[in-house]
Coordinates of C-alpha atoms and ligand atoms in Angstrom, one line a residue:
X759 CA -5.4 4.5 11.3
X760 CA -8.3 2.5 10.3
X761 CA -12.0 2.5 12.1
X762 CA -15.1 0.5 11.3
X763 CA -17.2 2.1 9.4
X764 CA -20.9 2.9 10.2
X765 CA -22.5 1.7 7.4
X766 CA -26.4 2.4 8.6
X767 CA -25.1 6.1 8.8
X768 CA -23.0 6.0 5.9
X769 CA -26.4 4.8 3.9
X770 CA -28.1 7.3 4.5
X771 CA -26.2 9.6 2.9
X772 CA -27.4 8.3 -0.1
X773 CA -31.5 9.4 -1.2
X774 CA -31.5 7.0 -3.7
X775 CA -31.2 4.0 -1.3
X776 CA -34.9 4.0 -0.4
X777 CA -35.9 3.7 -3.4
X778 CA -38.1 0.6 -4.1
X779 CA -37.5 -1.6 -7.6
X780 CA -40.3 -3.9 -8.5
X781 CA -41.6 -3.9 -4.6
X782 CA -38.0 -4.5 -3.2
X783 CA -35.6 -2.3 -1.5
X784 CA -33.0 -1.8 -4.2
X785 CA -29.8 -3.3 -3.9
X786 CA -27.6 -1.4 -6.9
X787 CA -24.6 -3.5 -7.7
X788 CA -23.7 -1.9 -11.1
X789 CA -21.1 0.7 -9.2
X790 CA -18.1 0.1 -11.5
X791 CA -20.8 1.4 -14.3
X792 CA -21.7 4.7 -12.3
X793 CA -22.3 5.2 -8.4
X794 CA -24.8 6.4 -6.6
X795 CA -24.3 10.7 -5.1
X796 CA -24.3 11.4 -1.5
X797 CA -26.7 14.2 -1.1
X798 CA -23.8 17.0 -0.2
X799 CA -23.1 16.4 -4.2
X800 CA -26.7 16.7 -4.9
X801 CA -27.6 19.6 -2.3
X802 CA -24.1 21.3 -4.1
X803 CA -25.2 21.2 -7.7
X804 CA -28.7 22.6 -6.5
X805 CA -27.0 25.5 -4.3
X806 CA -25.5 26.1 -7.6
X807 CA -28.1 26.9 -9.7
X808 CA -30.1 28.4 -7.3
X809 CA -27.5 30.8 -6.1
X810 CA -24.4 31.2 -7.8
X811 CA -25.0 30.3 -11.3
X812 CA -22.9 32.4 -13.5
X813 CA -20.0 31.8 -16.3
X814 CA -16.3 31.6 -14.9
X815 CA -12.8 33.0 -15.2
X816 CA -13.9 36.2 -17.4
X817 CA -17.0 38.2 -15.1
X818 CA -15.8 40.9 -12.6
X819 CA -19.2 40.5 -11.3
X820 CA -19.9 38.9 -7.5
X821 CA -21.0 36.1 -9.0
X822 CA -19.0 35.5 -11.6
X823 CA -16.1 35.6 -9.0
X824 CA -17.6 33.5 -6.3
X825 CA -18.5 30.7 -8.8
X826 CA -14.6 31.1 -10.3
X827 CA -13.7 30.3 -6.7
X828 CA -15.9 27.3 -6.2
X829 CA -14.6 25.9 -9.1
X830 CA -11.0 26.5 -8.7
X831 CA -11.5 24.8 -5.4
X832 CA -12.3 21.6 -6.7
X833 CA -9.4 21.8 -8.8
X834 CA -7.1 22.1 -5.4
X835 CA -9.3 19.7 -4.4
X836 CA -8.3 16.9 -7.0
X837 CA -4.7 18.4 -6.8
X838 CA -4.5 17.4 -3.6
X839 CA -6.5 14.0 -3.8
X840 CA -4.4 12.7 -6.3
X841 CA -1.1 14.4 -5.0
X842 CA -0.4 16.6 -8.0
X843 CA 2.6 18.6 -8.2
X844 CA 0.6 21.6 -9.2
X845 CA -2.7 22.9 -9.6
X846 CA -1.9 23.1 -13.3
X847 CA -1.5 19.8 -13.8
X848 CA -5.3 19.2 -13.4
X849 CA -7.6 19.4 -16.3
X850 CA -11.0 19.6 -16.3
X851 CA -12.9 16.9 -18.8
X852 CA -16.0 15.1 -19.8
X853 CA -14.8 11.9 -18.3
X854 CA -12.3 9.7 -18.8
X855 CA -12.7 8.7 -22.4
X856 CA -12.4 12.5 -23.1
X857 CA -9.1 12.4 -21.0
X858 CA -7.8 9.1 -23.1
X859 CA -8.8 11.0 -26.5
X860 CA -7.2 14.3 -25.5
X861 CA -4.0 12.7 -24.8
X862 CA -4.4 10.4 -27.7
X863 CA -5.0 13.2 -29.9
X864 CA -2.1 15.7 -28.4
X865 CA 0.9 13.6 -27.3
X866 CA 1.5 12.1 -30.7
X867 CA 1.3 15.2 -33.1
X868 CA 4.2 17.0 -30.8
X869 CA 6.7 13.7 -30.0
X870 CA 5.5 11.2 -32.4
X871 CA 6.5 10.2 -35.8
X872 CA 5.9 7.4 -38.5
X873 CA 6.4 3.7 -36.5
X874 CA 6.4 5.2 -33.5
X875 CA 5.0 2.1 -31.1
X876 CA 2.4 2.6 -28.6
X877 CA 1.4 -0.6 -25.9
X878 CA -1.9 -1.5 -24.5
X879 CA -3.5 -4.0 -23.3
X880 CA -5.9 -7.0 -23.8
X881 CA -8.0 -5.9 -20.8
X882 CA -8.8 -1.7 -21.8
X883 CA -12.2 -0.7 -21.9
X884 CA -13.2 -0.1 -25.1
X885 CA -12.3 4.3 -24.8
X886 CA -8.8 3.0 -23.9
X887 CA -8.6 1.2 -27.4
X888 CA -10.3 3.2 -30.3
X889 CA -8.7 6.7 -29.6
X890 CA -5.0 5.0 -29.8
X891 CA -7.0 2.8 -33.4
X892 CA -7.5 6.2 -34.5
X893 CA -4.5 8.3 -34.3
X894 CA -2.4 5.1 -35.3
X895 CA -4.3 5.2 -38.1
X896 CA -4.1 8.6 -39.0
X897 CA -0.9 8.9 -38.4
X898 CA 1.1 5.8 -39.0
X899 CA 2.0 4.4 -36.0
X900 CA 1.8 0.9 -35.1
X901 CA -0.7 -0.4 -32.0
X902 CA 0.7 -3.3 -29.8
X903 CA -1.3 -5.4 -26.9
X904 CA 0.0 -6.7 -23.7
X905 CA -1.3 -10.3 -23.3
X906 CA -3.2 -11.5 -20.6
X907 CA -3.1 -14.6 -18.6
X908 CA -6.2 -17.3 -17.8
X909 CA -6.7 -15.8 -14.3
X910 CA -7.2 -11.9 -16.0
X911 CA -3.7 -10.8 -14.9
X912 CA -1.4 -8.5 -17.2
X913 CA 1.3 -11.0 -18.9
X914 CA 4.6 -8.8 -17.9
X915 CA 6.7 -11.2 -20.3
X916 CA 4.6 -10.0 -22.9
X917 CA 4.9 -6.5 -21.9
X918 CA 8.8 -6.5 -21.7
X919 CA 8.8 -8.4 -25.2
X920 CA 6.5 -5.6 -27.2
X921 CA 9.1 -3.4 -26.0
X922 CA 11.4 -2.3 -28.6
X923 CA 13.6 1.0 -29.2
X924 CA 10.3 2.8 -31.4
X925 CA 8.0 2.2 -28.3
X926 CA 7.3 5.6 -27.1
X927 CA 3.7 5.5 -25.4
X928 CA 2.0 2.9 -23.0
X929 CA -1.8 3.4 -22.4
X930 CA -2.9 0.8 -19.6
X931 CA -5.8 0.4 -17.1
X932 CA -5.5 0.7 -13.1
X933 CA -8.4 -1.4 -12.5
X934 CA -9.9 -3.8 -15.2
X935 CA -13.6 -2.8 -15.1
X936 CA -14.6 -6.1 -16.3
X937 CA -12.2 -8.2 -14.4
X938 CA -11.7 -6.6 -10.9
X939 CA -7.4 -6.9 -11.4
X940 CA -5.6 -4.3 -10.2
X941 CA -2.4 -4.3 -12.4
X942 CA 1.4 -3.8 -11.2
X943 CA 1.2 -0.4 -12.6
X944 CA 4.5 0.9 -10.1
X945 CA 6.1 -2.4 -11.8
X946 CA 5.5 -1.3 -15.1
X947 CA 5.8 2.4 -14.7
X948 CA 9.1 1.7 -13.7
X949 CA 9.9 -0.4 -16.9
X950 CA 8.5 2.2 -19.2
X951 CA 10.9 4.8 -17.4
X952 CA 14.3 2.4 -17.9
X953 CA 13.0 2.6 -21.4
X954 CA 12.1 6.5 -21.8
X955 CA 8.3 5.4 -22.6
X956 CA 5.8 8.0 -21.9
X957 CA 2.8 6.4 -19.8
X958 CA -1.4 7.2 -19.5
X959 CA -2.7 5.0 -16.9
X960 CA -7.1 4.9 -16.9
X961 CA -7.8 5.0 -13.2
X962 CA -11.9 5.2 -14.2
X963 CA -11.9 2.2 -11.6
X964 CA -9.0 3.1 -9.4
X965 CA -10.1 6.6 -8.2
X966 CA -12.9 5.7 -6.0
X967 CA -11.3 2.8 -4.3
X968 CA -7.6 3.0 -4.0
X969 CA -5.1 5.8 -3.1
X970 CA -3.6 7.2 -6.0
X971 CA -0.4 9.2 -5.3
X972 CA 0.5 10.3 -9.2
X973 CA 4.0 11.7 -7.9
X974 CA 4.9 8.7 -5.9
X975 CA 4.1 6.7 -9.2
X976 CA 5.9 8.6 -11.8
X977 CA 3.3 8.3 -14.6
X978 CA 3.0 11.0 -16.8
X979 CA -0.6 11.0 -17.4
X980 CA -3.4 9.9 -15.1
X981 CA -6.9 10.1 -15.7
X982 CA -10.6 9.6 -13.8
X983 CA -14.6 10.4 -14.0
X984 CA -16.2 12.0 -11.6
X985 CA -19.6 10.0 -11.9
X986 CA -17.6 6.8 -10.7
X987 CA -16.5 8.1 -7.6
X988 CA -19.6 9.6 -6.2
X989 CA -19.7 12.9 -7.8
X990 CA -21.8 14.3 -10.9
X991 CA -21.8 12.9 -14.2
X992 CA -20.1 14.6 -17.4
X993 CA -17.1 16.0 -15.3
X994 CA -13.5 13.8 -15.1
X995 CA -10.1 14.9 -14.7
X996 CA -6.9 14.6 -17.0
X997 CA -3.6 15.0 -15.0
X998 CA -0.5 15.5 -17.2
X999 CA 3.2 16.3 -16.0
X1000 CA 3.2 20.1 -16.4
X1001 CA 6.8 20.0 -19.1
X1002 CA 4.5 18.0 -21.1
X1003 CA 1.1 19.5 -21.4
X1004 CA 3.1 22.9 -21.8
X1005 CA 4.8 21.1 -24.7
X1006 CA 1.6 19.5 -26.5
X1007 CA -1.1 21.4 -28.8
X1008 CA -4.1 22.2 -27.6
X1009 CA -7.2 20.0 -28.0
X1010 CA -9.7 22.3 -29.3
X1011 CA -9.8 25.5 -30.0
X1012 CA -12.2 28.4 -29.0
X1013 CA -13.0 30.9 -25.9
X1014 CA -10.8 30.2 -22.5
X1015 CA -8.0 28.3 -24.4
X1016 CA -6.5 31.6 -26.3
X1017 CA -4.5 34.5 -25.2
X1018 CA -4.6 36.5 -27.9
X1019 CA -6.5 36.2 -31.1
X1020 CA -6.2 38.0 -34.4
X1021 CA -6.5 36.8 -38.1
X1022 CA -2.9 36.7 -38.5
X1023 CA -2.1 34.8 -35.1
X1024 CA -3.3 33.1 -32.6
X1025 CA -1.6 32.9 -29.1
X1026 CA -2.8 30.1 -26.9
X1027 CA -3.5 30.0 -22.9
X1028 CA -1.3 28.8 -20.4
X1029 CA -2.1 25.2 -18.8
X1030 CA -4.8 23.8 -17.5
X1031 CA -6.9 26.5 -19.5
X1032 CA -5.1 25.3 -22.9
X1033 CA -6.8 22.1 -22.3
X1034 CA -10.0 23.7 -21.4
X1035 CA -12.1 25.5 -24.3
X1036 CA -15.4 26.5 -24.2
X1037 CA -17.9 27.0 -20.7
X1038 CA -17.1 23.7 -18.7
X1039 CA -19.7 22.1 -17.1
X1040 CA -19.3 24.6 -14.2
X1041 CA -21.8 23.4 -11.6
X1042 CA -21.3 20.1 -12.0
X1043 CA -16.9 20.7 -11.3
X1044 CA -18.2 22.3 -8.5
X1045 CA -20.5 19.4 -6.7
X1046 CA -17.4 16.6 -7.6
X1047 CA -15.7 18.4 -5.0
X1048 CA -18.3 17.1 -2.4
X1049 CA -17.9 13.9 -3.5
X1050 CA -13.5 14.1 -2.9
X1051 CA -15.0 15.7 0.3
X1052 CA -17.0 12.4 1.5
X1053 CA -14.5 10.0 0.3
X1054 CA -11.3 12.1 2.2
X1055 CA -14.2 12.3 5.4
X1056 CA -14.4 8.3 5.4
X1057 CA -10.7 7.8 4.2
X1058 CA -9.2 6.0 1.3
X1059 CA -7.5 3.3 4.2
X1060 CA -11.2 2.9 5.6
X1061 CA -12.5 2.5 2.4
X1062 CA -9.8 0.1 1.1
X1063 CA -10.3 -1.9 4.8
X1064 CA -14.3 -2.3 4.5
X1065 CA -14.2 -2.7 0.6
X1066 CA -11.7 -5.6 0.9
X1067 CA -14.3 -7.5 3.5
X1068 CA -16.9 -7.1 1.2
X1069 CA -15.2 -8.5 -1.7
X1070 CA -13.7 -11.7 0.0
X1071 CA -17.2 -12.3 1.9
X1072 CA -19.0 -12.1 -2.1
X1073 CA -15.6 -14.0 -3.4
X1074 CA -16.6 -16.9 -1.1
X1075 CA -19.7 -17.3 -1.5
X1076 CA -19.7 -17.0 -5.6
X1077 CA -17.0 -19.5 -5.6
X1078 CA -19.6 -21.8 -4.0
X1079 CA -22.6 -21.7 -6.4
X1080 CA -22.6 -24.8 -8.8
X1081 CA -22.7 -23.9 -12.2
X1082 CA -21.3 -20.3 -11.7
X1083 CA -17.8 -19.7 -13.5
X1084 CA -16.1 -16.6 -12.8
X1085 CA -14.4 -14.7 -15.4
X1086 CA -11.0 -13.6 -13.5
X1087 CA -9.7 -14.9 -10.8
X1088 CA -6.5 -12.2 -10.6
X1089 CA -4.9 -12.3 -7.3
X1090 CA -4.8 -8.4 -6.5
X1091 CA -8.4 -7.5 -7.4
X1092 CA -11.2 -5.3 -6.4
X1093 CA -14.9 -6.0 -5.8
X1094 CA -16.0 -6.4 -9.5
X1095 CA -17.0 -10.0 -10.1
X1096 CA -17.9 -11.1 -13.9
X1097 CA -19.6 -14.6 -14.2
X1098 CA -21.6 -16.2 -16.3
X1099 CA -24.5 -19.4 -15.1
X1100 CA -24.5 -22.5 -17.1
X1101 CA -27.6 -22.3 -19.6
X1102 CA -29.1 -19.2 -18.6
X1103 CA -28.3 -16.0 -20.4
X1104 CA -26.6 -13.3 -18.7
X1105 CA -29.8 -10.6 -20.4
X1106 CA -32.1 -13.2 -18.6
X1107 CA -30.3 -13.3 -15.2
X1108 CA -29.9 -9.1 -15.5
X1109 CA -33.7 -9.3 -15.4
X1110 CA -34.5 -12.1 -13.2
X1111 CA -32.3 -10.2 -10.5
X1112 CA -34.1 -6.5 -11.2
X1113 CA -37.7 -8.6 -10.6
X1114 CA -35.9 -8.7 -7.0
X1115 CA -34.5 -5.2 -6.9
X1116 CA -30.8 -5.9 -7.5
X1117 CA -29.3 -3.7 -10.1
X1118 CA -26.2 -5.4 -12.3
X1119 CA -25.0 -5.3 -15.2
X1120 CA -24.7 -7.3 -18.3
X1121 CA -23.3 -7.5 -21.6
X1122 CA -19.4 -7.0 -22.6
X1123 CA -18.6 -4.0 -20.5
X1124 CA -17.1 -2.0 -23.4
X1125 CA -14.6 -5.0 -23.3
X1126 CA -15.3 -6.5 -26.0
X1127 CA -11.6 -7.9 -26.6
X1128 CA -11.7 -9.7 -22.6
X1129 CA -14.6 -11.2 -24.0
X1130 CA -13.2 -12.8 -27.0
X1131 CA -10.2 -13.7 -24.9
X1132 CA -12.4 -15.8 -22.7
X1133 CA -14.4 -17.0 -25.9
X1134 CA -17.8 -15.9 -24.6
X1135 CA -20.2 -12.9 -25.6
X1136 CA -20.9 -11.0 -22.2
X1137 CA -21.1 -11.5 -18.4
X1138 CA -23.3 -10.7 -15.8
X1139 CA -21.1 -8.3 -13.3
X1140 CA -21.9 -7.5 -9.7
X1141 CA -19.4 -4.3 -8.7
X1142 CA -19.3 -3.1 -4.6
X1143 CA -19.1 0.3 -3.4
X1144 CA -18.8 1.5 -0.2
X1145 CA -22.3 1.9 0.6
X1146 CA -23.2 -2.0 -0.3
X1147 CA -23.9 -4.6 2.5
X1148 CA -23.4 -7.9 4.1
X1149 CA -27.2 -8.3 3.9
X1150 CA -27.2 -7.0 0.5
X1151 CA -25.1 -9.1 -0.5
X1152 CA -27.1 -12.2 1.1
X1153 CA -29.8 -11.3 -0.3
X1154 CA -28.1 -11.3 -4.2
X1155 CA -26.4 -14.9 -3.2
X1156 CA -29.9 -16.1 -2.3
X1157 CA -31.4 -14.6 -5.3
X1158 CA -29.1 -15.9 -7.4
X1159 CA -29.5 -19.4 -6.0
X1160 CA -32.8 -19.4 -6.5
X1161 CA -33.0 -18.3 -10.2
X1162 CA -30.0 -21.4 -11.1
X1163 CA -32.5 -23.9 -9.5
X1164 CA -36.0 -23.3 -10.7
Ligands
LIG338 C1 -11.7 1.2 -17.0 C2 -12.6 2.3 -17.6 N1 -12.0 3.1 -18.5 C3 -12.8 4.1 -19.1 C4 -14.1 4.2 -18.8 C5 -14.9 5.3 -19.5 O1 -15.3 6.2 -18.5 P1 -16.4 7.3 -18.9 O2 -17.5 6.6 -19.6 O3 -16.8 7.9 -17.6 O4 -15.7 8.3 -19.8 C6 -14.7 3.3 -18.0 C7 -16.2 3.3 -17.8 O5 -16.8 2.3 -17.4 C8 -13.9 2.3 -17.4 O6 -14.5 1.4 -16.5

């Protein structure tokens, strides 16, 4: 069941809300870049290091332990948040371009060979393009793109026509971070299973807003930041389907991912801790749990609800402002709105709007290839989260307004 949401209450969760930028409150719109951390995340990273600092997995000290449990518990955490099968199934990254180039770098050196096919798509951020340039490159497979259409959407003619019997991979966003569109990914996971094509899908954007239920879709790889759903920066999570992350190599090698090492043979870990070499960023896994914490406390239906107002309210009135053309109008979108303003620049607008406190961001997004599609050089993009306002937004609208007219 839904409620309203106290949003007064809800700000103040947030210490960075007060802040003031150039004499104004600040009104931070540049969410699908990073969000803002409620201060359980920030009071959980300092309990951390002043308390329980210590490595994991190998101490039989009390710290040692208690930390090993605090950060098996996020793990649990994201199990569950996502609706893993299995705790193993969750692996511990940077972020989500280190999840993209893990898979990228793994999946095809175990199943693929010479002219294999992999399909993505017109709208990936940039760290859902280079890794699959790279191993193509390396080792000869060919790289195909799904079209897209005028309004931003995901061309599923062009997807079914890419498909022939060497496709083997498909590497596709959620949530365009640029655009807003939430793809059919159900639709097309189901395509890619009548064709036996493995499947990656970059939920960067998807993870703080919509429910993800990786079981109930059936895609074999699913990945996330941290940073971009309230929690810490330099944390993310890679899920895999357990047969296959037991099948791939590991990533990289060194302390955590081995079993057994001698000069004659090495024997490797068992999943997740194949996929995880080296000290992870320990106190950091540990505070993203108290950011799954204050999304589960609002709900993902609550959130959905409220986010949805939000972005039809800012929908309306952007629609409305003469001289403002929005760059993707998909149908099934999220509250990420690219524009750009008839003859003003969209590095002059970022500034005009930071005179007034309102954070956005400009430039091509690391979407370089939605910009040439739309045959322009950057946007100015306004993303919601679920602290963001009515007045807030008001107050952008009129700001906004005022810098077209002068
Ligand atoms: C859709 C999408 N994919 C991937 C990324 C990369 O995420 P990170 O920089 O956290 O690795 C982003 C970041 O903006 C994104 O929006």
């Amino acid at each position: 069941m839904s409620k309203p949401l106290n949003i007064d209450r809800l700000r103040k969760e947030f210490p960075i809300l007060k802040t003031k930028i150039n004499n104004n409150n600040l009104v931070y719109f540049d969410n699908a870049a990073t969000t803002q951390k409620p201060i359980k995340v920030i009071n959980a990273l300092d309990y951390y290091y002043k308390n329980i600092n210590s490595n994991i997995h190998r101490g039989i000290h009390s710290l040692a332990e208690i930390a090993t449990k605090e950060f098996e518990k996020t793990r649990s955490i994201v199990k569950k948040f996502i609706n893993a099968k299995n705790e193993e199934e969750i692996i511990f990254t940077r972020g989500t371009t280190e999840g993209i180039n893990l898979v990228a770098n793994c999946y095809p050196k175990k199943y693929l060979k010479e002219n294999d096919e992999i399909i993505i798509s017109e709208m990936e951020h940039h760290s859902n393009i280079v890794p699959w340039q790279m191993i193509c490159k390396e080792k000869k497979l060919k790289l195909k793109v799904i079209e897209i259409n005028k309004k931003g959407e995901l061309d599923l003619n062009s997807f079914k026509s890419l498909i022939t019997d060497k496709t083997k991979f498909v590497s596709l966003v959620h949530i365009s971070n640029s655009l807003g569109t939430i793809n059919p990914i159900k639709k097309i996971i189901s395509i890619c299973r009548d064709n036996d094509i493995k499947i990656l899908i970059d939920g960067a954007q998807a993870s703080p807003h919509i429910n993800i239920n990786v079981q109930e879709l059936d895609c074999d790889f699913y990945v996330l930041s941290a940073h971009k759903m309230y929690g810490p920066t330099g944390v993310g999570v890679m899920y895999g389907k357990s047969k296959l992350l037991n099948e791939m190599p590991p990533y990289m090698g060194g302390g955590e991912m081995i079993k057994n090492v001698t000069f004659n043979k090495t024997t490797y870990n068992d999943i997740p801790y194949k996929f995880e070499a080296g000290t992870p960023n320990i106190g950091d896994v540990i505070a993203f749990k108290e950011a799954i914490n204050f999304i589960n406390e609002i709900g993902k239906e609550n959130i959905q609800n409220y986010e949805k107002d939000l972005k039809n309210y800012t929908l309306e009135k952007l629609q409305n402002i003469d001289g403002l053309k929005l760059v993707g109008d998909a149908k099934n979108r999220i509250g990420v709105f690219s524009f750009t303003i008839e003859n003003t620049h969209y590095y002059d607008l970022g500034l005009l709007l930071d005179a007034k406190g309102i954070a956005v961001r400009t430039g091509h997004h690391c979407t370089q290839p939605i910009m040439d599609k739309f045959n322009i050089e950057g946007t100015t993009r306004m993303s919601l989260a679920i602290y963001n306002s009515i007045e807030e937004i008001d107050y952008f609208i009129e700001s906004l307004k005022k810098i077209i007219n002068k």
